CSV table of C-alpha atoms and ligand atoms in Angstrom, one decimal:
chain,number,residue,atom,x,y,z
E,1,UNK,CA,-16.4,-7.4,44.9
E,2,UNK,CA,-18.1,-9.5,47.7
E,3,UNK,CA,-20.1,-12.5,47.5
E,4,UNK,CA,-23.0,-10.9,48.4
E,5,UNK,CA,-23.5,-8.5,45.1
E,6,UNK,CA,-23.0,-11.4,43.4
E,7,UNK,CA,-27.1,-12.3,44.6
E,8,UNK,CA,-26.1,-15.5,46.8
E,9,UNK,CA,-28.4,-16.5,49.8
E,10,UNK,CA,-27.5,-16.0,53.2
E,11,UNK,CA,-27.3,-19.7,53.7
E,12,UNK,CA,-24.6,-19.9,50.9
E,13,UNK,CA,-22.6,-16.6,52.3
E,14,UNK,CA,-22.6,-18.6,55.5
E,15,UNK,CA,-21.1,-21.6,54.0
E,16,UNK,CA,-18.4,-19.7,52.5
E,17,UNK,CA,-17.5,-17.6,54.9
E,18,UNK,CA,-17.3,-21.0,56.9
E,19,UNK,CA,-14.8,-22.2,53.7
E,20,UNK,CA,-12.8,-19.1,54.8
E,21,UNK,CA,-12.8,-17.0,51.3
E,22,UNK,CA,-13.2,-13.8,51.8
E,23,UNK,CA,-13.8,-12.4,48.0
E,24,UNK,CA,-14.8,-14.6,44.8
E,25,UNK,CA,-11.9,-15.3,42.5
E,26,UNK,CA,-11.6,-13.8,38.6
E,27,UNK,CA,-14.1,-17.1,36.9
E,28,UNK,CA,-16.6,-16.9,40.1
E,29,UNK,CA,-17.1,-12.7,39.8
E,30,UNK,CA,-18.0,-13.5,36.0
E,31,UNK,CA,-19.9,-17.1,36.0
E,32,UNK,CA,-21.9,-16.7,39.2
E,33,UNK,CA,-24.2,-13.7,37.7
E,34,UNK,CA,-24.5,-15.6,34.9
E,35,UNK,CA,-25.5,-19.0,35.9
E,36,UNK,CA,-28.4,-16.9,38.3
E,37,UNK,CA,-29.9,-15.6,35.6
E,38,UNK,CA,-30.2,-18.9,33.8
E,39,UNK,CA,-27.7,-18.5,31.2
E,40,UNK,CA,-25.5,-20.7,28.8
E,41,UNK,CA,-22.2,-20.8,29.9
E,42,UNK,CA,-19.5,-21.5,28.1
E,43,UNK,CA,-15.9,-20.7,30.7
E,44,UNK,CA,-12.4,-21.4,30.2
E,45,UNK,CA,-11.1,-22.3,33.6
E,46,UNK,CA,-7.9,-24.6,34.7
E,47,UNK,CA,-8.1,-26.0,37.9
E,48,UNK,CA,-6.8,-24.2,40.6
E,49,UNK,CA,-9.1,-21.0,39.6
E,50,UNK,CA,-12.0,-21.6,41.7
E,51,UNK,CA,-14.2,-22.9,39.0
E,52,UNK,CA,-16.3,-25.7,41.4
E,53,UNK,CA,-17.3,-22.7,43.4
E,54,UNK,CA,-17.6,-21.2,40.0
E,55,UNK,CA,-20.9,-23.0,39.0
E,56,UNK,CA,-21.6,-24.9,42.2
E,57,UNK,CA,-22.1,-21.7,44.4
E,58,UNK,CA,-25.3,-20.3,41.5
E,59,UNK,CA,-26.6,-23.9,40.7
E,60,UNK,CA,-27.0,-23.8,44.7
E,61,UNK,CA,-28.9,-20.5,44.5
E,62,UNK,CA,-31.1,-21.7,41.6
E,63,UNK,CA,-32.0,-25.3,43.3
E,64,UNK,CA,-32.9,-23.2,46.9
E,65,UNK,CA,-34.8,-20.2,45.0
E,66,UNK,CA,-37.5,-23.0,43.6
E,67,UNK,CA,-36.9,-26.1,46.4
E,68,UNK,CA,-38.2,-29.7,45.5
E,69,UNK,CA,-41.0,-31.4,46.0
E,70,UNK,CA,-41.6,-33.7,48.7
E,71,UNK,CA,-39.9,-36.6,46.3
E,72,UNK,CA,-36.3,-35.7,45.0
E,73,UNK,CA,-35.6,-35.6,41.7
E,74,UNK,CA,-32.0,-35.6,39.8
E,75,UNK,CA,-32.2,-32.1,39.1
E,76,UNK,CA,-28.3,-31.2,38.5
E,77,UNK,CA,-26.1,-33.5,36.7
E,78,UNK,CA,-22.5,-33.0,36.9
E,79,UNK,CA,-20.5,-34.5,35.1
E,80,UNK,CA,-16.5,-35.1,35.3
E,81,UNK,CA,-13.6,-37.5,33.5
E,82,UNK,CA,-12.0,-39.1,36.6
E,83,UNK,CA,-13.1,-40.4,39.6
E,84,UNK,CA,-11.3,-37.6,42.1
E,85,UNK,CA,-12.6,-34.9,40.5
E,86,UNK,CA,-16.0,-36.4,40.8
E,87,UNK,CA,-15.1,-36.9,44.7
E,88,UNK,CA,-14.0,-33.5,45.1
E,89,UNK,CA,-17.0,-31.8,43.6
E,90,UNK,CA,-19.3,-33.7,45.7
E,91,UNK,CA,-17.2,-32.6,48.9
E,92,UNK,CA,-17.4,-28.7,47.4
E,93,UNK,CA,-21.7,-29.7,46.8
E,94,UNK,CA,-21.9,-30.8,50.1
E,95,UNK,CA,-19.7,-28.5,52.2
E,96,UNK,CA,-21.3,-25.5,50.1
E,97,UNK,CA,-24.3,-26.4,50.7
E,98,UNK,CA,-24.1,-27.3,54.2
E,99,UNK,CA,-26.7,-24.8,55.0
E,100,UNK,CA,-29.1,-25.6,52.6
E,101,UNK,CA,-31.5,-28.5,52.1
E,102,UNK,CA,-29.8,-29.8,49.5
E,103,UNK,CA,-28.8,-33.5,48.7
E,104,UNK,CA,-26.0,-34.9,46.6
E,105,UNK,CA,-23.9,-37.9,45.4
E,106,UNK,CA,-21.4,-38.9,43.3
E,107,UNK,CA,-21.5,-42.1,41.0
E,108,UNK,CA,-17.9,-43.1,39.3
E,109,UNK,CA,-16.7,-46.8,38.0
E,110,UNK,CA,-14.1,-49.3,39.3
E,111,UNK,CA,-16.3,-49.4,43.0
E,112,UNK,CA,-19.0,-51.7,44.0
E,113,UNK,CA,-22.3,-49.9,42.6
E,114,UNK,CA,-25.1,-50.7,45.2
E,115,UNK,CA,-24.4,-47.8,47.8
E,116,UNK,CA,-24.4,-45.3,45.1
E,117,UNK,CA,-27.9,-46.8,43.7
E,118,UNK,CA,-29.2,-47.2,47.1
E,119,UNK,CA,-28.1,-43.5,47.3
E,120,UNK,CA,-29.8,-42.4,44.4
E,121,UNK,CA,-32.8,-44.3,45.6
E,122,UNK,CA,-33.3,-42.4,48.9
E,123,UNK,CA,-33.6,-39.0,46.8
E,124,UNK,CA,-31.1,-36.7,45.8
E,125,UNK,CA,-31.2,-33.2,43.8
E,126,UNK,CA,-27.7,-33.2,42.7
E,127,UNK,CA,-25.6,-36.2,41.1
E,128,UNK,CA,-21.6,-35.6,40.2
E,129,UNK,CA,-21.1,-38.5,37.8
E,130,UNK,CA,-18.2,-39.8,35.4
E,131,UNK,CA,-19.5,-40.6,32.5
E,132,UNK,CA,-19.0,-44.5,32.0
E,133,UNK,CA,-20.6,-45.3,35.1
E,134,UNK,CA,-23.4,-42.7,34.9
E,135,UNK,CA,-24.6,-44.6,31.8
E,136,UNK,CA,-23.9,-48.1,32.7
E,137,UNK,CA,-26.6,-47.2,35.4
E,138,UNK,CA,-29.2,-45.2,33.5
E,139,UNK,CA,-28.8,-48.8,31.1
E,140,UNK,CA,-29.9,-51.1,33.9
E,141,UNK,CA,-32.6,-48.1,34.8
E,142,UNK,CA,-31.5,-47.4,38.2
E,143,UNK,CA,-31.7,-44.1,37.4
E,144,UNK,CA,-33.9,-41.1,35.1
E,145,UNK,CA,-32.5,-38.1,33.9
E,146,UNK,CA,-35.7,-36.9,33.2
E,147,UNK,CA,-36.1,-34.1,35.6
E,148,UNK,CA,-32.3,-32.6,34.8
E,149,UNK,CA,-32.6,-29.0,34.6
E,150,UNK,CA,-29.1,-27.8,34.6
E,151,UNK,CA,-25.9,-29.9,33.0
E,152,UNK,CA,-22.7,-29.1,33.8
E,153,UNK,CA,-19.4,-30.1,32.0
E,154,UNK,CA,-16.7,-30.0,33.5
E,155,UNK,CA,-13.1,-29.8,32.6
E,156,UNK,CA,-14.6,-31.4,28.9
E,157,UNK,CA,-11.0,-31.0,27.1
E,158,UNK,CA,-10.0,-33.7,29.4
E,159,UNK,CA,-13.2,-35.7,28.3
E,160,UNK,CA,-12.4,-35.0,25.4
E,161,UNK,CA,-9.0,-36.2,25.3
E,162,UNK,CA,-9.7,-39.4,27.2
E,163,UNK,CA,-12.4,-41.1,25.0
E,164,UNK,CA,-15.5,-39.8,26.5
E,165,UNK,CA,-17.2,-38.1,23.2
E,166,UNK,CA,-19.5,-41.0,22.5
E,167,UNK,CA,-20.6,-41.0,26.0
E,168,UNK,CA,-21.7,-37.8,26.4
E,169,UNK,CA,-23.2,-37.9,23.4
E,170,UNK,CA,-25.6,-40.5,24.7
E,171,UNK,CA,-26.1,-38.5,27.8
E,172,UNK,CA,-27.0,-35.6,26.2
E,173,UNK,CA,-29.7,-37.3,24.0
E,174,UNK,CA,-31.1,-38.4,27.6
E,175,UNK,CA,-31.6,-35.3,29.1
E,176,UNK,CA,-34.7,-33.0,28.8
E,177,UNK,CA,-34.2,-30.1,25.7
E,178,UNK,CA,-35.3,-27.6,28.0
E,179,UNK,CA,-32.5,-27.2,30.5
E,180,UNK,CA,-29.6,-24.7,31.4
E,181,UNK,CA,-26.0,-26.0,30.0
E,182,UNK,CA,-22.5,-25.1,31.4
E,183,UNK,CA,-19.4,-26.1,30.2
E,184,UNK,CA,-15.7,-25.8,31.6
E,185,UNK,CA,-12.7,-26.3,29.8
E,186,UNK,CA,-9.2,-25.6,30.1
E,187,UNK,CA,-8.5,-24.8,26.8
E,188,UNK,CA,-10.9,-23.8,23.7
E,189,UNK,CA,-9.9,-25.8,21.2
E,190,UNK,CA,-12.0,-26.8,17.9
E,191,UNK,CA,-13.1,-30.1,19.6
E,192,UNK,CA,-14.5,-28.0,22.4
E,193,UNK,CA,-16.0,-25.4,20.3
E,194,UNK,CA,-17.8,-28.1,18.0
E,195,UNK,CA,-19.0,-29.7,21.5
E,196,UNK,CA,-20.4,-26.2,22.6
E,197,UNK,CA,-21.7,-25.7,19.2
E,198,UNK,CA,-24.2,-28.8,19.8
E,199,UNK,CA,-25.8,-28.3,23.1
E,200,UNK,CA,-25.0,-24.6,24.6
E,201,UNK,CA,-27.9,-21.9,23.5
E,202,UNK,CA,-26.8,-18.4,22.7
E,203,UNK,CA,-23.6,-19.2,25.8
E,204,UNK,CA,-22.1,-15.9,27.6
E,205,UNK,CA,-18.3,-16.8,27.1
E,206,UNK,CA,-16.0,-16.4,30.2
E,207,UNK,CA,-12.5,-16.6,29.7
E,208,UNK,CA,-11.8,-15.7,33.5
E,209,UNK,CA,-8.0,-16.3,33.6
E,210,UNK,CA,-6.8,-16.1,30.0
E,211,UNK,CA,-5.2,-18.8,28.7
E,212,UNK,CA,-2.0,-20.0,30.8
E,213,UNK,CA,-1.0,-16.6,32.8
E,214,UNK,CA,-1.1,-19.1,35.7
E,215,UNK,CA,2.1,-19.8,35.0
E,216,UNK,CA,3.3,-16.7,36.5
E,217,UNK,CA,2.6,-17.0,39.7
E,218,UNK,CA,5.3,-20.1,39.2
E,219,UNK,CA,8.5,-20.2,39.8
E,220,UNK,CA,9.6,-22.6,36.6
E,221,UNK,CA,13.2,-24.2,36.1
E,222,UNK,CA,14.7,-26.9,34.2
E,223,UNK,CA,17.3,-29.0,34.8
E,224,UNK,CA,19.4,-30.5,31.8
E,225,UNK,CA,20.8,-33.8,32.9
E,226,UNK,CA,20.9,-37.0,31.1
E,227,UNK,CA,18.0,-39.9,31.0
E,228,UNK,CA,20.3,-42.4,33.5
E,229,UNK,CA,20.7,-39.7,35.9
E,230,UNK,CA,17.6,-37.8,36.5
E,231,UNK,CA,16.4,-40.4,39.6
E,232,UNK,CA,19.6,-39.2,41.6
E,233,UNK,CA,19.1,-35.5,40.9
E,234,UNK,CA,15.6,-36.1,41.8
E,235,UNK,CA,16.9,-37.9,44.9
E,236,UNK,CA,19.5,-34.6,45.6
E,237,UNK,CA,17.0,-32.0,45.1
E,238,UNK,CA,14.7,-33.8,47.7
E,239,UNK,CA,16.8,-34.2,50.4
E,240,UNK,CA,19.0,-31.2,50.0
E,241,UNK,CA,16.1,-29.4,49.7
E,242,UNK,CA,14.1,-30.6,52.3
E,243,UNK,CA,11.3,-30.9,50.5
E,244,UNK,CA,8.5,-32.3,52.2
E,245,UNK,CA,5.8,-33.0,49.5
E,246,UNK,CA,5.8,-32.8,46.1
E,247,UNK,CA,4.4,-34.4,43.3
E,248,UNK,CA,6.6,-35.7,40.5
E,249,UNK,CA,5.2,-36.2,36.6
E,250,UNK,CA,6.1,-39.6,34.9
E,251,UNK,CA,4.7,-40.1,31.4
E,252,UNK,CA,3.7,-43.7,31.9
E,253,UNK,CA,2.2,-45.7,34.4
E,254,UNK,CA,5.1,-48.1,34.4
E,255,UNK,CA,7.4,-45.8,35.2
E,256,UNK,CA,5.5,-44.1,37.9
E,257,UNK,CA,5.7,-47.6,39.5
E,258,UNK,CA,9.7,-48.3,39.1
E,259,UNK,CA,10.5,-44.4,40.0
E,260,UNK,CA,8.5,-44.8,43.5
E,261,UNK,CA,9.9,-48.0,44.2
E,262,UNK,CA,13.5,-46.1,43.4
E,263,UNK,CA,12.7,-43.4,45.9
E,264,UNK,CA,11.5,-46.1,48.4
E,265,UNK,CA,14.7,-47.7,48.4
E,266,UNK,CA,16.8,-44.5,49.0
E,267,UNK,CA,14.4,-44.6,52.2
E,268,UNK,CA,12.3,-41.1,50.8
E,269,UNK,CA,8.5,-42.5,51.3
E,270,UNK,CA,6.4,-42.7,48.4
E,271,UNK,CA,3.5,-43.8,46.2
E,272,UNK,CA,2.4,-43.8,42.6
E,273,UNK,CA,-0.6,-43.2,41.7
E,274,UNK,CA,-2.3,-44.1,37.9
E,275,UNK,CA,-5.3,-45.2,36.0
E,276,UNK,CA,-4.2,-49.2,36.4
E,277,UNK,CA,-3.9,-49.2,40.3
E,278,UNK,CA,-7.6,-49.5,42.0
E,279,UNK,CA,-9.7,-46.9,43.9
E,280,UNK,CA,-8.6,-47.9,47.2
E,281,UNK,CA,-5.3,-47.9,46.4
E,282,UNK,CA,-5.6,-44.3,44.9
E,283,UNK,CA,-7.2,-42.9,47.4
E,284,UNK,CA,-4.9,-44.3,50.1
E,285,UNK,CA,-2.1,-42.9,48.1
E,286,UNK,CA,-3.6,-39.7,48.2
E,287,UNK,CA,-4.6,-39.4,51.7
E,288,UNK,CA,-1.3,-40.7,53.0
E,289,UNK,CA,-0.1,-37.5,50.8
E,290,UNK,CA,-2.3,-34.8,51.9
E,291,UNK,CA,-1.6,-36.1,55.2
E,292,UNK,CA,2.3,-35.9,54.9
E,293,UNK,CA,2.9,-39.7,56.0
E,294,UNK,CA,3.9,-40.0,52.0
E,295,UNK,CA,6.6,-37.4,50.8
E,296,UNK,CA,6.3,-37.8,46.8
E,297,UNK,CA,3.5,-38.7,45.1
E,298,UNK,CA,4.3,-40.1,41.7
E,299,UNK,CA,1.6,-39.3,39.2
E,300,UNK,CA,0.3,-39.6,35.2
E,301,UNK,CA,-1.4,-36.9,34.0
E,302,UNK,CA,-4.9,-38.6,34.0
E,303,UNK,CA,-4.5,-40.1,37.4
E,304,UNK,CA,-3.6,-36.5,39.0
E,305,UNK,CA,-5.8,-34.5,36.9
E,306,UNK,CA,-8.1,-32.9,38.9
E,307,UNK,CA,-6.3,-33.4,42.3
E,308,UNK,CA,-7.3,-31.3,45.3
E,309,UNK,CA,-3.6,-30.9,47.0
E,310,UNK,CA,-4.4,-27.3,48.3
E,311,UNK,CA,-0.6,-25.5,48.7
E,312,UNK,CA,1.0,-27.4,46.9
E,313,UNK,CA,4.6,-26.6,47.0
E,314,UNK,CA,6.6,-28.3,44.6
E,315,UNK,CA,6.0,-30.0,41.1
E,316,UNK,CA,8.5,-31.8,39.2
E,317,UNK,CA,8.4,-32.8,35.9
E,318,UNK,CA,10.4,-36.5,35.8
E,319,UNK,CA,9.5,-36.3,32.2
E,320,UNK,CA,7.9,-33.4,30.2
E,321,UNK,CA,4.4,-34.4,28.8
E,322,UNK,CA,4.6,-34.5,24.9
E,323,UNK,CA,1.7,-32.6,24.7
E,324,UNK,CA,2.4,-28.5,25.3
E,325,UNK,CA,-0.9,-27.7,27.4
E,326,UNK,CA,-0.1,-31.0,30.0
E,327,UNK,CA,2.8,-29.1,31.3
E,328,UNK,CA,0.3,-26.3,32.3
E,329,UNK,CA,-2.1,-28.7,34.0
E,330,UNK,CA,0.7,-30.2,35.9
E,331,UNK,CA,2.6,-27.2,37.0
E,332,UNK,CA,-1.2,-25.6,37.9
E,333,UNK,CA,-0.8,-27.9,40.9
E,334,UNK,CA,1.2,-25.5,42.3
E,335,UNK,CA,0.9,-21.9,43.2
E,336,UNK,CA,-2.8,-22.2,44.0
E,337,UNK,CA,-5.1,-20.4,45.5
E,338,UNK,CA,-2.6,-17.3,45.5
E,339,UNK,CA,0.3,-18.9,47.0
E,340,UNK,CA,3.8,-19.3,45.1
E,341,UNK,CA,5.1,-22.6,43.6
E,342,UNK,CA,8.2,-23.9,42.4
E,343,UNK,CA,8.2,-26.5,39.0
E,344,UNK,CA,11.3,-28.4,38.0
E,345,UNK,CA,11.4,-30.0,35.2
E,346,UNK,CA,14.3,-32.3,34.1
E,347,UNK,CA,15.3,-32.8,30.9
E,348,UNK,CA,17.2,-35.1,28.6
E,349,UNK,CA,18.4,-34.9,25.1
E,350,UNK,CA,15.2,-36.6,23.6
E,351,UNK,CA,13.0,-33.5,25.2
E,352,UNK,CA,14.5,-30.6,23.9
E,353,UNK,CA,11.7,-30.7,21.3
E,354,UNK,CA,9.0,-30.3,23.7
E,355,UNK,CA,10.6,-28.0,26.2
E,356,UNK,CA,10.4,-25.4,23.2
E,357,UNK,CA,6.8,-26.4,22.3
E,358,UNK,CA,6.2,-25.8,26.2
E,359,UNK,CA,8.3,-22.7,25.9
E,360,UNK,CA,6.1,-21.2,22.6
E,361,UNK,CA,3.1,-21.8,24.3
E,362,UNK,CA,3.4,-20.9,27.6
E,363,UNK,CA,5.5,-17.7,25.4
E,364,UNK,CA,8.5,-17.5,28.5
E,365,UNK,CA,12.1,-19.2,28.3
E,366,UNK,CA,12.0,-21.5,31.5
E,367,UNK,CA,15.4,-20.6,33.4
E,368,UNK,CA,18.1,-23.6,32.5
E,369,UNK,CA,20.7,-25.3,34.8
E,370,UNK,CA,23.1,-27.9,35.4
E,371,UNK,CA,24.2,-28.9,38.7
E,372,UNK,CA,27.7,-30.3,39.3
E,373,UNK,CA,27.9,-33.6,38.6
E,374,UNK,CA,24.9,-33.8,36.4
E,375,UNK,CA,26.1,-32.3,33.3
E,376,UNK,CA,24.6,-33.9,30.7
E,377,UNK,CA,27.0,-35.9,28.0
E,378,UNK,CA,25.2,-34.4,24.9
E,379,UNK,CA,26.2,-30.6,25.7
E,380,UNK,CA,30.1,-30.2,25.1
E,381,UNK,CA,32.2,-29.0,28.0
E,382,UNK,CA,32.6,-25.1,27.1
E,383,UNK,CA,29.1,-24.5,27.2
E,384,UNK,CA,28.4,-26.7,30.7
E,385,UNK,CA,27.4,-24.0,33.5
E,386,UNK,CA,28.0,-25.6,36.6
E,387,UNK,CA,26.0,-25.0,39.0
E,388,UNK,CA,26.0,-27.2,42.2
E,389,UNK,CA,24.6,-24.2,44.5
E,390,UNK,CA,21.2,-23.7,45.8
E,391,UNK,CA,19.1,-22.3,43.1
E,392,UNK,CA,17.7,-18.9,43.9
E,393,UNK,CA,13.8,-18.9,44.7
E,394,UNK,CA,12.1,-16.7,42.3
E,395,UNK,CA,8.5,-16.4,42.3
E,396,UNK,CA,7.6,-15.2,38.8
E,397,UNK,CA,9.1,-17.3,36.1
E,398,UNK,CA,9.6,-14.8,33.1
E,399,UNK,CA,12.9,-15.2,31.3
E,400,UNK,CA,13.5,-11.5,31.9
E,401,UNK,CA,13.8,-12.2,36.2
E,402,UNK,CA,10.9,-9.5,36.7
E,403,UNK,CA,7.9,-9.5,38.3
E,404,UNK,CA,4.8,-9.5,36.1
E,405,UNK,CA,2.8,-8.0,38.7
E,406,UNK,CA,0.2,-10.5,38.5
E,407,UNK,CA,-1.2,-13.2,41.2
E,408,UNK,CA,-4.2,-14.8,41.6
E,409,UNK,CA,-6.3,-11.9,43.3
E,410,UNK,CA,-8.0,-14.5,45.6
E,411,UNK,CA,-7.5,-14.7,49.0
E,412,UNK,CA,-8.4,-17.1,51.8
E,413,UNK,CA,-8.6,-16.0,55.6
E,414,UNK,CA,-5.9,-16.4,57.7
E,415,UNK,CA,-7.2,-19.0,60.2
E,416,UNK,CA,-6.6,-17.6,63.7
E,417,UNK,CA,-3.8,-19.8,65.3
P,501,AMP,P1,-10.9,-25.4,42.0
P,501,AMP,O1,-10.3,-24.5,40.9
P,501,AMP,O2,-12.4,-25.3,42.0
P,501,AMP,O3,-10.3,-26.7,42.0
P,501,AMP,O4,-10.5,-24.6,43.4
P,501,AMP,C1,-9.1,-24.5,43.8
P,501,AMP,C2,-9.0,-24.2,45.2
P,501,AMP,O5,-9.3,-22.9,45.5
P,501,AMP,C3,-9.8,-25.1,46.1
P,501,AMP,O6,-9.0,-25.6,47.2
P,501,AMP,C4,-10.9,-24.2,46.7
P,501,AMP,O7,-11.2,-24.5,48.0
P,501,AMP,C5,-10.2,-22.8,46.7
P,501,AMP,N1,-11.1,-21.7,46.5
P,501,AMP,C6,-12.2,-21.6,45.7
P,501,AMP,N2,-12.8,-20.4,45.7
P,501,AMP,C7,-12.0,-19.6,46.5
P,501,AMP,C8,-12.1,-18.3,47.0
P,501,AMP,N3,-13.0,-17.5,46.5
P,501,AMP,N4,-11.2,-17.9,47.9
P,501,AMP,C9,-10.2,-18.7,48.3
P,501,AMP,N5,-10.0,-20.0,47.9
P,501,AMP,C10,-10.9,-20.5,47.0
């Protein structure tokens, strides 16, 4: 299927095509068609799938096939739980639309709030928003959501799951009845169906990737090696592997600080990035990472949901999230955009219990090793399998070593060296 069956202007096809995607991926072939016609959409999307093009690409169309009046109107609302997703959306707004007359901005909390009003002032037809900050300034009326025509959720479980209910619960009883309503979500749970239940009219539901067969495309291993010890395997597998960017999971903020100044000290650069350190500092981190001037990048789930790290090649779980579908999210970092990735996660005693929650969701046994001089105290001797040599790269992470034959079937264009 190409873009252009899929109705978009030739000012959009040009934008893409300047993106370099050459075909829509799995969610965009099923919500674009969709969203054109002015339908409810309820999609189940993980990052990594293409969903920004997913609804951005249409909400395009539909804005261009009946343009503004002389004075812009907020006519799209976006809205997103963290502060780099909203970011990233409005790059994927603006660099979509670059062909289009179409203005956007973002609004998100923690930064200084005059250039985003003063934005807002000048006019804009679409505003990517977090929620906190999107109401603190609809309360001192520096903005009206009066004219919204289309709402869009995005990645709501994650609202969800970080407090945000109440908030979009005022938003919604700001916005005109009449509008179109789209909603993306990792997951379907009940939360997210009882959300759905209350705004989204008659929704065409799009389950474009069904729930985690990412993974697949992953290469997966864990590691069993005690608490005390995981720093200097993580240490090992960096530098014997050469690694030269990769993002490590810590469950707390705290120890996201202590493991990167760890790695500092055994002179591999790093930075950590979480919900307490400020925007700046975030975004620094981030940059210095995308930019390879920072080799590990130590993250919370929160801080790195959302996270545009195109290619990423390795993820490593320091510690395993206690909830099941986290592990998903992080190791959906990698492996994008058709590309293979490899996840390491190492594990102590204490997270045996969630490796096999991880294990019955995702429904694969992740590959186990030790490596020599790691073995961990609580496994006795006889049934330690040393390992100590490179681990074999595999690119599909089923326990039974074979391919599942499926990748993500999008593909970007080989840029022309
Ligand atoms: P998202 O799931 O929206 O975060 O997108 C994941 C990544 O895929 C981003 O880096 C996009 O630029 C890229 N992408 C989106 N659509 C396509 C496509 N049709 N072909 C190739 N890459 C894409």
């Amino acid at each position: 299927m190409s873009f252009k069956s899929l109705g978009l202007s030739d000012a959009l096809l040009k934008a893409i095509s300047k993106k370099g995607y050459t075909e829509p991926s799995p969610i965009q072939e099923k919500v674009i068609p969709h969203v054109i016609k002015g339908k409810d959409v309820l999609a189940s999307a993980q990052t990594g799938t293409g969903k920004t093009a997913g609804f951005t690409l249409p909400i395009l169309q539909l804005l261009s096939n009946k343009p503004s009046t002389k004075k812009r109107f907020i006519r799209v609302l976006i809205l997103t739980p963290t502060r780099e997703l909203a970011a990233q959306i409005l790059a994927s707004v603006n660099d979509y639309g670059i062909y289009s007359n179409i203005k956007a901005t973002v609004v998100f909390g923690g930064v200084n709030q005059n250039p985003q009003v003063k934005a807002i002032r000048n006019g804009i037809d679409v505003l990517v928003a977090t929620p906190g900050r999107l109401l603190d300034l609809h309360n001192q009326k520096l903005l009206s959501l009066a004219n919204v025509e289309i709402l869009v959720l995005d990645e709501a479980d994650r609202m969800l799951d970080m407090g945000f209910a109440r908030d979009i619960n005022k938003i919604l009883a700001l916005l005109p009845k009449k509008r179109q309503n789209l909603l993306f979500s990792a997951t379907f749970s009940k939360e997210i169906k009882e959300l759905a239940g209350k705004f989204l009219h008659h929704p065409v539901m799009v389950e474009a990737t069904p729930e985690n067969t990412t993974v697949e495309v992953i290469a997966q291993k864990v590691y069993r090696v005690d608490k005390g010890m995981k720093t200097k395997l993580l240490i090992k597998l960096i530098s014997e592997g050469s690694w030269k960017q990769v993002l490590v999971f810590t469950r707390t903020k705290h120890g996201a600080n202590k493991l990167s100044v760890k790695l500092q000290k055994a002179g591999i650069t790093s930075a950590a990035i979480h919900g307490n350190k400020s925007q700046g500092a975030r975004t620094q981190a981030l940059a210095g990472f995308k930019k390879n001037k920072v080799r590990v990048l130590v993250a919370t789930d929160i801080a790195a949901r959302g996270l545009d790290i195109p290619l990423l090649p390795h993820v490593v779980n320091f510690e395993l999230p206690n909830v099941a579908e986290d592990y998903v999210h992080r190791i959906g970092r990698t492996g994008r955009a058709g590309q293979s990735g490899e996840a390491i996660s190492l594990v102590c005693i204490d997270e045996v219990s969630y490796l096999k929650g991880i294990e019955r969701l995702i429904k694969q046994q992740i590959e186990k090793e030790i490596l020599k001089g790691f073995e961990p105290e609580d496994i006795p001797s006889e049934k330690k399998k040393s390992g100590g040599r490179k681990p074999p790269r595999r690119k599909f992470g089923n326990s039974s070593g074979k391919s599942s034959g499926k990748s993500r079937n999008f593909k970007k264009k080989k840029k022309a060296s």
